[in-house]
Coordinates of C-alpha atoms in Angstrom, one line a residue:
X1120 CA -63.6 -110.2 85.1
X1121 CA -65.6 -108.7 87.9
X1122 CA -66.0 -104.9 88.0
X1123 CA -65.7 -102.9 91.3
X1124 CA -69.0 -101.5 92.5
X1125 CA -69.8 -99.0 95.3
X1126 CA -71.9 -100.5 98.1
X1127 CA -73.8 -97.3 98.7
X1128 CA -77.5 -97.8 98.4
X1129 CA -77.5 -101.6 98.7
X1130 CA -79.3 -101.7 102.1
X1131 CA -82.6 -100.0 102.7
X1132 CA -84.9 -100.0 105.7
X1133 CA -88.5 -100.9 104.6
X1134 CA -91.3 -101.3 107.1
X1135 CA -88.7 -102.2 109.8
X1136 CA -87.2 -104.9 107.5
X1137 CA -83.7 -104.4 106.3
X1138 CA -83.4 -105.8 102.8
X1139 CA -80.8 -105.8 100.1
X1140 CA -82.1 -104.2 96.9
X1141 CA -80.4 -104.5 93.5
X1142 CA -78.2 -101.6 92.2
X1143 CA -78.7 -101.2 88.5
X1144 CA -75.6 -102.6 86.9
X1145 CA -74.2 -102.1 83.5
X1146 CA -74.6 -104.8 80.9
X1147 CA -72.7 -107.8 82.2
X1148 CA -69.9 -109.1 80.1
X1149 CA -70.5 -112.5 78.3
X1150 CA -69.1 -115.5 79.9
X1151 CA -65.5 -116.2 78.8
X1152 CA -64.9 -119.4 76.6
X1153 CA -63.5 -121.3 79.6
X1154 CA -66.5 -120.5 81.7
X1155 CA -68.9 -121.6 79.1
X1156 CA -67.0 -124.9 78.7
X1157 CA -67.3 -125.4 82.5
X1158 CA -71.1 -124.8 82.3
X1159 CA -71.5 -127.2 79.3
X1160 CA -69.5 -129.9 81.2
X1161 CA -71.7 -129.5 84.3
X1162 CA -74.8 -129.7 82.1
X1163 CA -73.6 -132.8 80.4
X1164 CA -72.5 -134.6 83.6
X1165 CA -75.7 -133.9 85.7
X1166 CA -78.1 -136.1 83.8
X1167 CA -81.6 -136.9 85.2
X1168 CA -80.3 -140.3 86.5
X1169 CA -77.3 -138.8 88.3
X1170 CA -79.3 -136.1 89.9
X1171 CA -81.9 -138.7 91.1
X1172 CA -79.1 -140.8 92.7
X1173 CA -77.7 -137.8 94.6
X1174 CA -77.7 -138.0 98.4
X1175 CA -78.4 -135.4 100.9
X1176 CA -75.4 -133.5 102.3
X1177 CA -76.5 -134.5 105.8
X1178 CA -77.7 -138.0 105.0
X1179 CA -79.4 -139.7 108.0
X1180 CA -80.2 -136.5 109.8
X1181 CA -83.8 -135.7 110.8
X1182 CA -85.2 -138.9 109.5
X1183 CA -86.4 -140.2 112.8
X1184 CA -89.4 -138.6 114.6
X1185 CA -87.9 -137.8 118.0
X1186 CA -90.4 -135.1 118.9
X1187 CA -90.9 -134.2 122.5
X1188 CA -94.4 -134.2 124.0
X1189 CA -94.6 -130.5 123.7
X1190 CA -93.7 -130.6 120.0
X1191 CA -96.1 -133.4 119.4
X1192 CA -98.9 -131.4 120.9
X1193 CA -98.3 -128.4 118.6
X1194 CA -100.2 -128.3 115.3
X1195 CA -97.8 -129.2 112.5
X1196 CA -98.9 -128.1 109.1
X1197 CA -98.4 -130.6 106.3
X1198 CA -96.0 -130.2 103.4
X1199 CA -96.9 -131.0 99.8
X1200 CA -94.9 -131.9 96.7
X1201 CA -94.9 -129.4 93.9
X1202 CA -92.9 -128.3 90.8
X1203 CA -91.0 -125.7 92.7
X1204 CA -90.2 -122.0 92.1
X1205 CA -87.7 -120.7 89.5
X1206 CA -85.7 -118.9 92.2
X1207 CA -85.3 -121.9 94.4
X1208 CA -83.2 -124.9 93.4
X1209 CA -80.6 -127.4 94.6
X1210 CA -76.8 -127.8 94.5
X1211 CA -75.3 -131.0 93.1
X1212 CA -71.6 -132.1 93.4
X1213 CA -69.6 -135.2 93.5
X1214 CA -67.3 -136.1 96.4
X1215 CA -64.1 -138.3 96.6
X1216 CA -66.2 -141.4 96.3
X1217 CA -68.0 -140.0 93.2
X1218 CA -71.3 -140.0 95.1
X1219 CA -73.8 -137.2 94.3
X1220 CA -74.7 -134.7 97.0
X1221 CA -77.3 -132.0 97.1
X1222 CA -78.7 -129.2 99.3
X1223 CA -81.2 -126.3 98.6
X1224 CA -80.4 -122.7 97.7
X1225 CA -82.3 -119.5 96.7
X1226 CA -81.4 -116.8 94.1
X1227 CA -81.3 -113.4 95.7
X1228 CA -81.2 -110.0 94.0
X1229 CA -77.7 -108.8 93.4
X1230 CA -76.0 -106.2 91.1
X1231 CA -74.4 -108.9 88.9
X1232 CA -77.4 -111.3 89.2
X1233 CA -75.2 -114.2 90.2
X1234 CA -75.8 -114.9 94.0
X1235 CA -77.5 -117.7 95.8
X1236 CA -78.0 -118.1 99.6
X1237 CA -77.9 -121.5 101.3
X1238 CA -76.8 -123.2 104.6
X1239 CA -73.1 -123.2 105.5
X1240 CA -73.2 -126.7 106.8
X1241 CA -74.0 -128.0 103.3
X1242 CA -70.8 -126.5 101.8
X1243 CA -68.3 -126.2 104.6
X1244 CA -66.5 -129.5 104.3
X1245 CA -63.1 -129.4 102.7
X1246 CA -63.4 -132.8 101.1
X1247 CA -63.3 -132.8 97.2
X1248 CA -66.4 -131.2 95.6
X1249 CA -66.2 -131.7 91.9
X1250 CA -68.7 -130.4 89.4
X1251 CA -70.3 -128.2 92.1
X1252 CA -73.4 -126.7 90.3
X1253 CA -76.7 -125.2 91.0
X1254 CA -80.0 -126.3 89.3
X1255 CA -82.8 -123.8 89.7
X1256 CA -86.3 -125.3 90.1
X1257 CA -85.0 -128.9 89.8
X1258 CA -87.9 -131.3 89.8
X1259 CA -88.8 -134.6 88.2
X1260 CA -85.3 -135.1 86.9
X1261 CA -85.5 -131.8 84.9
X1262 CA -83.3 -128.7 84.6
X1263 CA -85.9 -126.3 83.4
X1264 CA -83.6 -123.3 83.5
X1265 CA -80.3 -125.0 82.8
X1266 CA -77.4 -125.4 85.2
X1267 CA -74.9 -122.9 86.7
X1268 CA -71.4 -123.8 87.9
X1269 CA -70.3 -122.5 91.3
X1270 CA -67.4 -120.0 91.3
X1271 CA -67.0 -119.3 95.0
X1272 CA -68.5 -120.1 98.4
X1273 CA -68.6 -117.5 101.2
X1274 CA -68.9 -118.7 104.8
X1275 CA -68.3 -116.8 108.0
X1276 CA -64.8 -117.6 109.4
X1277 CA -66.4 -118.2 112.8
X1278 CA -68.4 -121.0 111.3
X1279 CA -65.3 -122.7 110.1
X1280 CA -63.5 -122.1 113.4
X1281 CA -66.3 -123.2 115.8
X1282 CA -68.0 -125.9 113.7
X1283 CA -71.6 -126.8 113.1
X1284 CA -72.7 -126.6 116.7
X1285 CA -70.5 -123.8 118.2
X1286 CA -71.0 -121.7 115.0
X1287 CA -74.7 -122.5 114.6
X1288 CA -75.5 -118.7 114.6
X1289 CA -73.6 -118.4 111.3
X1290 CA -75.0 -121.3 109.4
X1291 CA -75.5 -119.5 106.1
X1292 CA -73.5 -119.0 103.0
X1293 CA -73.6 -116.8 99.9
X1294 CA -72.6 -118.6 96.7
X1295 CA -71.4 -116.9 93.6
X1296 CA -72.4 -118.7 90.4
X1297 CA -70.9 -118.7 86.9
X1298 CA -73.1 -118.0 83.9
X1299 CA -75.1 -120.7 82.1
X1300 CA -73.4 -122.1 79.0
X1301 CA -75.1 -119.4 76.8
X1302 CA -73.5 -116.6 78.9
X1303 CA -76.6 -115.7 80.9
X1304 CA -76.4 -115.1 84.7
X1305 CA -78.9 -117.0 86.9
X1306 CA -81.0 -114.1 88.1
X1307 CA -81.7 -113.0 84.5
X1308 CA -83.1 -116.5 83.9
X1309 CA -85.0 -117.1 87.1
X1310 CA -85.5 -113.7 88.8
X1311 CA -84.6 -113.4 92.5
X1312 CA -85.9 -112.5 95.9
X1313 CA -85.0 -109.8 98.4
X1314 CA -82.6 -110.7 101.1
X1315 CA -83.8 -109.5 104.5
X1316 CA -81.7 -108.7 107.6
X1317 CA -83.0 -108.4 111.1
X1318 CA -86.4 -109.5 109.9
X1319 CA -87.8 -110.3 113.3
X1320 CA -88.7 -113.7 114.6
X1321 CA -92.5 -113.8 114.6
X1322 CA -94.1 -114.1 111.2
X1323 CA -97.6 -115.5 110.7
X1324 CA -97.3 -116.7 107.2
X1325 CA -94.0 -118.1 106.1
X1326 CA -93.4 -120.4 103.1
X1327 CA -90.9 -123.2 103.7
X1328 CA -89.5 -125.0 100.7
X1329 CA -87.1 -128.0 100.7
X1330 CA -85.7 -130.8 98.7
X1331 CA -86.2 -134.1 100.7
X1332 CA -83.6 -136.8 100.4
X1333 CA -86.0 -139.7 99.9
X1334 CA -89.1 -140.1 97.8
X1335 CA -91.6 -142.6 96.6
X1336 CA -90.7 -141.7 93.0
X1337 CA -87.5 -142.0 91.1
X1338 CA -87.3 -138.3 90.3
X1339 CA -88.3 -136.4 93.5
X1340 CA -90.1 -133.0 93.7
X1341 CA -89.5 -130.2 96.2
X1342 CA -92.0 -129.8 99.1
X1343 CA -93.8 -126.7 100.2
X1344 CA -95.4 -125.7 103.5
X1345 CA -96.9 -122.6 105.1
X1346 CA -96.6 -122.0 108.8
X1347 CA -95.7 -119.4 111.4
X1348 CA -92.3 -118.8 112.9
X1349 CA -91.2 -117.9 116.4
X1350 CA -88.0 -117.2 118.3
X1351 CA -86.2 -120.2 119.7
X1352 CA -83.4 -119.7 122.2
X1353 CA -81.1 -122.8 122.3
X1354 CA -80.9 -124.8 125.5
X1355 CA -77.9 -126.7 124.2
X1356 CA -74.7 -125.0 125.5
X1357 CA -72.8 -126.5 122.7
X1358 CA -75.0 -124.8 120.1
X1359 CA -75.8 -121.3 121.6
X1360 CA -77.9 -118.7 120.0
X1361 CA -81.4 -117.5 119.0
X1362 CA -83.0 -119.0 115.9
X1363 CA -86.1 -118.9 113.7
X1364 CA -88.3 -122.0 114.4
X1365 CA -91.0 -123.3 112.2
X1366 CA -93.3 -126.3 112.4
X1367 CA -93.8 -128.0 109.1
X1368 CA -94.1 -131.8 108.5
X1369 CA -91.7 -133.9 106.4
X1370 CA -88.5 -131.8 106.3
X1371 CA -86.0 -134.7 106.4
X1372 CA -82.4 -134.9 105.3
X1373 CA -81.8 -133.0 102.1
X1374 CA -84.0 -130.1 102.9
X1375 CA -81.2 -128.1 104.4
X1376 CA -80.6 -124.8 102.8
X1377 CA -84.2 -124.5 101.8
X1378 CA -85.7 -121.0 102.1
X1379 CA -88.0 -119.3 104.7
X1380 CA -90.0 -116.9 102.5
X1381 CA -92.3 -114.0 103.4
X1382 CA -94.3 -111.8 101.2
X1383 CA -92.6 -108.5 100.2
X1384 CA -93.2 -105.6 97.8
X1385 CA -91.1 -107.4 95.2
X1386 CA -92.8 -110.8 95.7
X1387 CA -90.9 -112.7 98.4
X1388 CA -88.1 -111.9 100.8
X1389 CA -85.7 -114.5 102.1
X1390 CA -85.6 -114.4 105.9
X1391 CA -83.9 -117.7 106.7
X1392 CA -82.6 -121.0 105.4
X1393 CA -83.0 -124.5 106.9
X1394 CA -80.0 -124.9 109.2
X1395 CA -78.6 -123.3 112.3
X1396 CA -79.7 -125.1 115.5
X1397 CA -78.5 -128.7 115.1
X1398 CA -78.0 -128.0 111.4
X1399 CA -81.7 -127.4 111.0
X1400 CA -83.3 -129.5 113.7
X1401 CA -83.5 -133.0 115.2
X1402 CA -86.9 -134.0 113.8
X1403 CA -88.6 -133.8 110.4
X1404 CA -91.5 -131.6 111.8
X1405 CA -89.6 -128.7 113.4
X1406 CA -87.0 -126.7 111.4
X1407 CA -84.7 -123.9 112.2
X1408 CA -82.7 -121.1 110.7
X1409 CA -79.8 -118.9 111.8
X1410 CA -80.9 -115.3 112.3
X1411 CA -79.9 -113.1 109.4
X1412 CA -77.7 -110.1 110.6
X1413 CA -75.0 -107.9 109.2
X1414 CA -72.7 -110.8 109.3
X1415 CA -74.6 -112.3 106.3
X1416 CA -74.5 -108.8 104.7
X1417 CA -70.7 -108.9 105.0
X1418 CA -70.7 -112.2 103.1
X1419 CA -73.0 -110.8 100.5
X1420 CA -70.8 -107.8 99.9
X1421 CA -67.7 -110.0 99.7
X1422 CA -69.4 -112.3 97.2
X1423 CA -70.6 -109.3 95.2
X1424 CA -67.1 -107.8 94.9
X1425 CA -65.4 -111.2 94.3
X1426 CA -63.3 -110.9 97.5
X1427 CA -61.3 -114.0 98.6
X1428 CA -63.5 -116.4 100.7
X1429 CA -62.6 -117.2 104.3
X1430 CA -60.0 -119.9 104.9
X1431 CA -61.2 -123.3 106.0

């Protein structure tokens, strides 16, 4: 049972960067027997083989290099495979055809230590999503921190109403997770990052992490890249808005929801997720994010309090 909690003090202004900081909660109640059974079932179902066979939520997108001459002329830093970070992972679920799907997400600081931020386009579809679960630092077929079932998905109503193009400015979601099968919430296991609002568009050193949908190995690894971001104002009238833009090579289908990270006093702050303009971009070398505003803060507060999510 979720406890009511005052919002006062959740948002602070630090060096011009509005970030959510955790409020010290009381000791969380242990997961109820039914919740533990759900976590155990998810852990048993998502074997290394099933996770390896999972497909990107946006399969076929961004796989073709359709860069313009201007983009091709820009220096595009390379990405590299690595074993990931504990706070960054990927979602897995099955659809009506029993095919695996996945998309990235990042654990953020929250009072009950149970919230992850991802891209709305990954989780907006109303089709059946069974065994929807989050695996922190998934790599090489491993679940190094266990698996956490999803309790609720919070997406801005305008994104549902306007769709992936018209609502591109709100292509983010806050996901509330259930505890691991031993009753431990995700942030107690992995730690979390600050969640930044109105972070600005220009950053010289941004870390971009994603889970690509194809790999030369059976059990893929996440990829990592460092680059600079800038402001991109859409020229597509069907997808209006201002977005974070970052050049990084190799971010194909599957990388959606992956984090844009900058250094902060607490380690890293999350300033974006791969998504937004054209659900993250049209080429594997240029990625985008919706700009984080108070609209995302509203979703965070709703998820924290356990409010009903928006209607699809």
